[in-house]
Structure formats: structure tokens, C-alpha cells
Amino acid sequence: MLKSSTPIRSGLPPGPKGSAVRGSIREFGTTLLDFLRDTAREYGPLASFRVGPKRIFLASDPDLIEQVLVRDAKHYVKHFGEGAYWQRQRKLVQPVFMKARVRSYAPVMAELTETMLEAWNPGEHIDINFAFGDLTSRIALKTLFDLDDAGDRERFYETLKFAFDIMTARLSRLIKIPLWVPTPQNVRFNRARAELDQTIQGFIEAGRARGKIGDDLLSRLIFAEHEDGSRMTDRELRDEAMTLYLASHETTALTLTWTWVLLSQHPAVEKKLVAEWQHMLGGRTPTADDVTKLPYTANVIAESMRLYPPVYVIGREATKDLELGGYRVKRGYTVLMSQWVNHRDPAYFPDPDAFIPERWEDGLAKRLPKFAYYPFGGGQRICIGNAFALMEAAIILAAVGQRYRFTVDDGYEVTFKPQITLMPLGGIPATLQPR
Ligand code: HEM
């Protein structure tokens, strides 16, 4: 293990020579997962490479990751210039995700899952990823904006989906053409953003007009007060709402998607899981209380997020010259940390590519170094929706899994879309089998 007292060597950590991408993002994207794992394996706990003109470090030792995300966190940022703003906002948003509040969303999660199930028919052919993306998106809209009327929900859902699809595509590009350049992409993007701003502005005004806090997250944010008694501006509220929507629904959908794929490949695990549901729930959709009494379900979700972490890499930029693993991280360098790499490290997970939920029994999570397993990140910027996501995944899994199992089409092979989250390429075609 490399400690921060290590003397600083001159030069860079070892790593692949030349530029990793030769300017092509797509090329980098398609091979990113392999590239990260191979680089860590070949060059050790701290590797270095170039992406175009940018100098990147890859930290894959849990202790070095802890140094970046926890011990030296104040000297690293996610994006330059946002530090003070982020801190103020996080303070305000954090209470909205307190345990009791999060639990209050369980009935919405259950109800919308039931609605989806009512529309399904045995033998139907579906795309698992699409179906669960749709469901978690509806749950996000209801919990974020309290969109109740089915027609309203549908209308807003379509607008949001359109706009967010364009934005996600833009976000996943490393090189962005400035938005004022009227490329067809940018025109579409600006139009979508304006439409989205207007839609969310409508929610904000409706929330304010009600004059009191409603059940939705946005309404809690509208009335939340900073220490000096001030409230968020409309612009801040719109940004926060967008961040929450973007950060919440796709990641949770991916957790579910990959879990179903793994279950379809591991019938013995599925059998044990169904037995737990039958015993504890007897066909009922789980409540927030039930979720705490489903240990095997929790282990299956943990193991699924180990193998297919929805967020598979995170990055920080150094705000001043720092030491890491005996090397100099210069101001402006990026340090990457990859869940994909760490979660499959045989030093902590014997037989690392195998799906074995039982490995989480007997408190493995407590025995591991903090950053051997970190699907929700860690330190001051740890995922704010961690508890929300785990409860949502367990409720949906148990509600759906007691009624259906999925047979993934013969010949389906896991391949990934080059995006910021671990998306399957081309969806996951499957047939609904009644249980
Ligand atoms: C399984 C589902 C989820 C996974 C795997 C996940 C993962 C993560 C990770 C790894 C980070 C840290 C990124 C970094 O350090 O750069 C993060 C941040 C965040 N997540 Fe999640 N997330 C999930 C669900 C959610 C949900 C449901 C919400 C909201 C309801 C949410 C809201 C956020 C927000 C707001 C941040 C930024 C926090 C900050 O920077 O202070 N996430 N998430």
C-alpha cells in the first residue's frame, strides 16, 4: 500500500505511451472498459496516460482512491469553478434524502411497478433495459415533481425524455463544440434545453403557488432555506431538478437490467431469491419495512453492482500540485478511479468475474477496504440517492420477480454502449415468462 508520506519521485507513473485516443472519442469509448482494466493490471496501482493533450492518472489501489476522494478531497474538484456552489447546494439537498423521507417514496415505487405489470402479458417480447428505464423514469417524475395525472405525466415524460436523450448524448462526448455554434446538433440541443427549462419552470411555479411543502422532492427544495434564510433561485432549482433526474433514473434502471441478465444466467441464484420472496412476502409487493428483511435480495443487488457498476469510472481534477502514490499530480491533471477495475480485483474478490451473491454474507462489505467496492462513490460527493436507489431496486425486483422471469434471447451477448454509464448496446431482448 502506498502512503502519502512516500517521497515524491520525478517523472510520471508508468503507463501506455502515446495518446490513448488519438483524438477519437468513439474509439476510446468502445474500448474504455478493457483499456482501464488492462492499464491497471499492467502498470499497477497508479498508472498514467494521455488523452489528447490531457494528462490522466488511473488510481486503482483502494488506499490511493481514499486519498483522492476523502483525505485530499478538498484539493480535488469534479469540475473547475464549482466548489463553493456545490457545497452550499449539497447542504440544502442532503436533508431531502434523509432515511425517513426516502422511505416515504416506497408506496409510489410499488404502485408504478404494479401499473407496469398490469400492462404486461405472459409470452410478450420486451427490451429489459427499455422497460426498466421507462419505469424508473416514471418513478423519478412522480417523486421529483409529483406528476399525478396520467395524461400530464405522459406529456411531460415525452418532453423530458426527448430533451434528456439529447443532453445525455452531449454529456457523454468529451469534446463539445461550443453551444453558440449553430450546428444541427447544437440547435436541437438548445431547443430541447429551452423546452425543458420551461417545463421545469412550470413545476416550480405550481409548487410555489401551492404555498406549502408537498410530497415531491422539488417542493421540498423550493421551500428549503440556506443558513442565512435565503432560498434557491429558479435557475438553481431547475439545475438541481435536472441533476436529480439525470443522476437517478438511468443508474437505477441499469442496476435492475444487469440483475435480470445475471439472474437469467444463474437459475440457482434466482431460485433462492424467489424462495426468499415467497417466504417473506408471499406474493405481496414489498414495503419499505419489508426491504430491510430481504438479505439475499440485498446481496444479489450488491453482487450485480459489483460486476456491472452503473457508474464505472469517476474523475477528479487537482486544484494544486499534489502527491499521490509517490508521484506528483500537477494542478489540472485528472485522476480517474474505476469501479469496473476495482470491483473485479481478484485480491478482494476471488473468482472476480463470477456472480456469487453469497460472497456478501458474513459482513464482507465491512471487511473490505472502503474503496475496494464503491458503486455509489465515496467521501463528500458520495451519491446522495444511495438509499433511495437501493430501496427502489429491491422493491421493483421483488414485485416483478414474483410474477415473471425473463428469458433473454438465445445468442444475446453482453456488449456495452460507450457512455458515461454502463449501458448495454442495443438493449436486452427477452421474453416474459409467468412464474
Ligand atoms: C443504483 C443507482 C445509482 C448509482 C450506481 C449511483 C452512483 C453514483 C456515484 C458513483 C456518484 C458519485 C460520482 C462522483 O463521485 O463523481 C453519484 C452521485 C450522485 N448521485 Fe447517484 N447513483 C445512483 C442513484 C441515484 C439516485 C436514485 C439519485 C437521486 C434520487 C442520485 C443522485 C445523485 C446525485 C445528486 C449525485 C451528485 C452528488 C454530489 O456531487 O454531491 N443517484 N451517484
PDB file of C-alpha atoms in Angstrom, residues 242-369:
ATOM      1  CA  MET A 242     -32.260  18.181 -13.823  1.00  0.00           C
ATOM      2  CA  THR A 243     -29.274  16.780 -11.962  1.00  0.00           C
ATOM      3  CA  LEU A 244     -31.502  14.643  -9.785  1.00  0.00           C
ATOM      4  CA  TYR A 245     -33.477  13.320 -12.717  1.00  0.00           C
ATOM      5  CA  LEU A 246     -30.353  12.574 -14.746  1.00  0.00           C
ATOM      6  CA  ALA A 247     -28.422  11.032 -11.867  1.00  0.00           C
ATOM      7  CA  SER A 248     -31.275   8.942 -10.575  1.00  0.00           C
ATOM      8  CA  HIS A 249     -33.252   7.078 -13.153  1.00  0.00           C
ATOM      9  CA  GLU A 250     -30.759   5.604 -15.584  1.00  0.00           C
ATOM     10  CA  THR A 251     -28.400   4.306 -12.910  1.00  0.00           C
ATOM     11  CA  THR A 252     -31.181   2.504 -11.064  1.00  0.00           C
ATOM     12  CA  ALA A 253     -32.560   1.120 -14.320  1.00  0.00           C
ATOM     13  CA  LEU A 254     -29.126  -0.269 -15.147  1.00  0.00           C
ATOM     14  CA  THR A 255     -28.867  -1.968 -11.772  1.00  0.00           C
ATOM     15  CA  LEU A 256     -32.153  -3.720 -12.487  1.00  0.00           C
ATOM     16  CA  THR A 257     -31.252  -4.508 -16.086  1.00  0.00           C
ATOM     17  CA  TRP A 258     -27.963  -6.188 -15.252  1.00  0.00           C
ATOM     18  CA  THR A 259     -29.517  -8.019 -12.316  1.00  0.00           C
ATOM     19  CA  TRP A 260     -32.145  -9.571 -14.587  1.00  0.00           C
ATOM     20  CA  VAL A 261     -29.479 -10.577 -17.088  1.00  0.00           C
ATOM     21  CA  LEU A 262     -27.413 -12.217 -14.351  1.00  0.00           C
ATOM     22  CA  LEU A 263     -30.461 -13.977 -12.886  1.00  0.00           C
ATOM     23  CA  SER A 264     -31.431 -15.337 -16.288  1.00  0.00           C
ATOM     24  CA  GLN A 265     -27.922 -16.847 -16.481  1.00  0.00           C
ATOM     25  CA  HIS A 266     -27.925 -18.212 -12.897  1.00  0.00           C
ATOM     26  CA  PRO A 267     -31.091 -20.215 -12.191  1.00  0.00           C
ATOM     27  CA  ALA A 268     -29.865 -21.453  -8.788  1.00  0.00           C
ATOM     28  CA  VAL A 269     -29.472 -17.894  -7.524  1.00  0.00           C
ATOM     29  CA  GLU A 270     -32.870 -16.986  -8.933  1.00  0.00           C
ATOM     30  CA  LYS A 271     -34.465 -19.959  -7.194  1.00  0.00           C
ATOM     31  CA  LYS A 272     -33.022 -18.930  -3.846  1.00  0.00           C
ATOM     32  CA  LEU A 273     -34.173 -15.368  -4.396  1.00  0.00           C
ATOM     33  CA  VAL A 274     -37.726 -16.386  -5.239  1.00  0.00           C
ATOM     34  CA  ALA A 275     -37.761 -18.589  -2.131  1.00  0.00           C
ATOM     35  CA  GLU A 276     -36.848 -15.554  -0.007  1.00  0.00           C
ATOM     36  CA  TRP A 277     -39.676 -13.534  -1.557  1.00  0.00           C
ATOM     37  CA  GLN A 278     -42.191 -16.320  -1.158  1.00  0.00           C
ATOM     38  CA  HIS A 279     -41.225 -16.745   2.466  1.00  0.00           C
ATOM     39  CA  MET A 280     -41.169 -13.064   3.398  1.00  0.00           C
ATOM     40  CA  LEU A 281     -43.751 -11.573   1.060  1.00  0.00           C
ATOM     41  CA  GLY A 282     -45.972 -14.388  -0.206  1.00  0.00           C
ATOM     42  CA  GLY A 283     -46.727 -12.527  -3.433  1.00  0.00           C
ATOM     43  CA  ARG A 284     -47.089  -9.060  -1.900  1.00  0.00           C
ATOM     44  CA  THR A 285     -45.285  -6.024  -3.297  1.00  0.00           C
ATOM     45  CA  PRO A 286     -42.726  -5.047  -0.647  1.00  0.00           C
ATOM     46  CA  THR A 287     -42.994  -2.037   1.635  1.00  0.00           C
ATOM     47  CA  ALA A 288     -40.021  -0.023   2.933  1.00  0.00           C
ATOM     48  CA  ASP A 289     -40.042  -2.223   6.055  1.00  0.00           C
ATOM     49  CA  ASP A 290     -40.011  -5.427   4.037  1.00  0.00           C
ATOM     50  CA  VAL A 291     -36.931  -4.313   2.141  1.00  0.00           C
ATOM     51  CA  THR A 292     -34.832  -4.413   5.314  1.00  0.00           C
ATOM     52  CA  LYS A 293     -35.840  -8.051   5.801  1.00  0.00           C
ATOM     53  CA  LEU A 294     -34.650  -9.340   2.426  1.00  0.00           C
ATOM     54  CA  PRO A 295     -30.939 -10.065   2.967  1.00  0.00           C
ATOM     55  CA  TYR A 296     -30.456 -12.303  -0.053  1.00  0.00           C
ATOM     56  CA  THR A 297     -32.099  -9.691  -2.283  1.00  0.00           C
ATOM     57  CA  ALA A 298     -29.631  -7.111  -0.932  1.00  0.00           C
ATOM     58  CA  ASN A 299     -26.710  -9.456  -1.627  1.00  0.00           C
ATOM     59  CA  VAL A 300     -27.885 -10.095  -5.179  1.00  0.00           C
ATOM     60  CA  ILE A 301     -28.109  -6.346  -5.822  1.00  0.00           C
ATOM     61  CA  ALA A 302     -24.666  -5.774  -4.260  1.00  0.00           C
ATOM     62  CA  GLU A 303     -23.135  -8.512  -6.383  1.00  0.00           C
ATOM     63  CA  SER A 304     -24.828  -7.253  -9.528  1.00  0.00           C
ATOM     64  CA  MET A 305     -23.460  -3.734  -8.914  1.00  0.00           C
ATOM     65  CA  ARG A 306     -20.041  -5.244  -8.300  1.00  0.00           C
ATOM     66  CA  LEU A 307     -19.952  -6.915 -11.710  1.00  0.00           C
ATOM     67  CA  TYR A 308     -21.837  -4.227 -13.609  1.00  0.00           C
ATOM     68  CA  PRO A 309     -21.388  -0.941 -11.736  1.00  0.00           C
ATOM     69  CA  PRO A 310     -23.778   1.550 -13.402  1.00  0.00           C
ATOM     70  CA  VAL A 311     -21.198   4.291 -12.811  1.00  0.00           C
ATOM     71  CA  TYR A 312     -17.973   2.559 -13.771  1.00  0.00           C
ATOM     72  CA  VAL A 313     -15.490   5.409 -13.630  1.00  0.00           C
ATOM     73  CA  ILE A 314     -15.268   8.732 -11.805  1.00  0.00           C
ATOM     74  CA  GLY A 315     -12.741  11.525 -12.142  1.00  0.00           C
ATOM     75  CA  ARG A 316     -11.319  14.425 -10.188  1.00  0.00           C
ATOM     76  CA  GLU A 317      -9.067  17.297 -11.214  1.00  0.00           C
ATOM     77  CA  ALA A 318      -6.289  18.520  -8.941  1.00  0.00           C
ATOM     78  CA  THR A 319      -6.627  22.203  -7.969  1.00  0.00           C
ATOM     79  CA  LYS A 320      -2.959  22.437  -6.953  1.00  0.00           C
ATOM     80  CA  ASP A 321       0.182  20.329  -7.219  1.00  0.00           C
ATOM     81  CA  LEU A 322      -0.267  17.277  -5.012  1.00  0.00           C
ATOM     82  CA  GLU A 323       1.371  13.979  -4.128  1.00  0.00           C
ATOM     83  CA  LEU A 324      -0.236  10.664  -4.950  1.00  0.00           C
ATOM     84  CA  GLY A 325       1.410   7.263  -4.631  1.00  0.00           C
ATOM     85  CA  GLY A 326       4.860   8.826  -4.604  1.00  0.00           C
ATOM     86  CA  TYR A 327       4.289  10.874  -7.766  1.00  0.00           C
ATOM     87  CA  ARG A 328       3.486  14.483  -8.465  1.00  0.00           C
ATOM     88  CA  VAL A 329      -0.079  15.187  -9.585  1.00  0.00           C
ATOM     89  CA  LYS A 330       0.156  18.615 -11.156  1.00  0.00           C
ATOM     90  CA  ARG A 331      -2.641  21.183 -10.966  1.00  0.00           C
ATOM     91  CA  GLY A 332      -5.149  20.415 -13.725  1.00  0.00           C
ATOM     92  CA  TYR A 333      -4.288  16.720 -14.009  1.00  0.00           C
ATOM     93  CA  THR A 334      -7.216  14.320 -13.859  1.00  0.00           C
ATOM     94  CA  VAL A 335      -7.248  11.284 -11.602  1.00  0.00           C
ATOM     95  CA  LEU A 336      -9.596   8.510 -12.687  1.00  0.00           C
ATOM     96  CA  MET A 337     -10.913   5.825 -10.376  1.00  0.00           C
ATOM     97  CA  SER A 338     -12.787   2.934 -11.883  1.00  0.00           C
ATOM     98  CA  GLN A 339     -15.341   0.738 -10.169  1.00  0.00           C
ATOM     99  CA  TRP A 340     -15.052  -1.577 -13.142  1.00  0.00           C
ATOM    100  CA  VAL A 341     -11.369  -2.128 -12.304  1.00  0.00           C
ATOM    101  CA  ASN A 342     -11.630  -2.324  -8.506  1.00  0.00           C
ATOM    102  CA  HIS A 343     -14.762  -4.444  -8.334  1.00  0.00           C
ATOM    103  CA  ARG A 344     -13.090  -7.183 -10.353  1.00  0.00           C
ATOM    104  CA  ASP A 345      -9.808  -7.172  -8.452  1.00  0.00           C
ATOM    105  CA  PRO A 346      -9.008 -10.805  -7.506  1.00  0.00           C
ATOM    106  CA  ALA A 347      -7.139  -9.567  -4.415  1.00  0.00           C
ATOM    107  CA  TYR A 348     -10.501  -8.705  -2.851  1.00  0.00           C
ATOM    108  CA  PHE A 349     -12.938 -10.800  -4.867  1.00  0.00           C
ATOM    109  CA  PRO A 350     -11.764 -14.366  -5.512  1.00  0.00           C
ATOM    110  CA  ASP A 351     -13.078 -15.634  -8.844  1.00  0.00           C
ATOM    111  CA  PRO A 352     -13.779 -11.994  -9.695  1.00  0.00           C
ATOM    112  CA  ASP A 353     -15.844 -12.469 -12.862  1.00  0.00           C
ATOM    113  CA  ALA A 354     -18.253 -14.964 -11.254  1.00  0.00           C
ATOM    114  CA  PHE A 355     -21.688 -13.941  -9.968  1.00  0.00           C
ATOM    115  CA  ILE A 356     -21.735 -15.172  -6.360  1.00  0.00           C
ATOM    116  CA  PRO A 357     -24.149 -13.204  -4.124  1.00  0.00           C
ATOM    117  CA  GLU A 358     -23.166 -15.452  -1.197  1.00  0.00           C
ATOM    118  CA  ARG A 359     -19.770 -13.752  -1.040  1.00  0.00           C
ATOM    119  CA  TRP A 360     -21.509 -10.808   0.661  1.00  0.00           C
ATOM    120  CA  GLU A 361     -22.677 -12.948   3.563  1.00  0.00           C
ATOM    121  CA  ASP A 362     -20.804 -12.701   6.886  1.00  0.00           C
ATOM    122  CA  GLY A 363     -20.117  -8.985   6.542  1.00  0.00           C
ATOM    123  CA  LEU A 364     -17.730  -8.901   3.553  1.00  0.00           C
ATOM    124  CA  ALA A 365     -18.669  -5.247   2.957  1.00  0.00           C
ATOM    125  CA  LYS A 366     -17.307  -4.331   6.406  1.00  0.00           C
ATOM    126  CA  ARG A 367     -14.078  -6.280   5.955  1.00  0.00           C
ATOM    127  CA  LEU A 368     -13.155  -4.741   2.612  1.00  0.00           C
ATOM    128  CA  PRO A 369     -11.116  -1.539   2.360  1.00  0.00           C
TER     129      PRO A 369
END
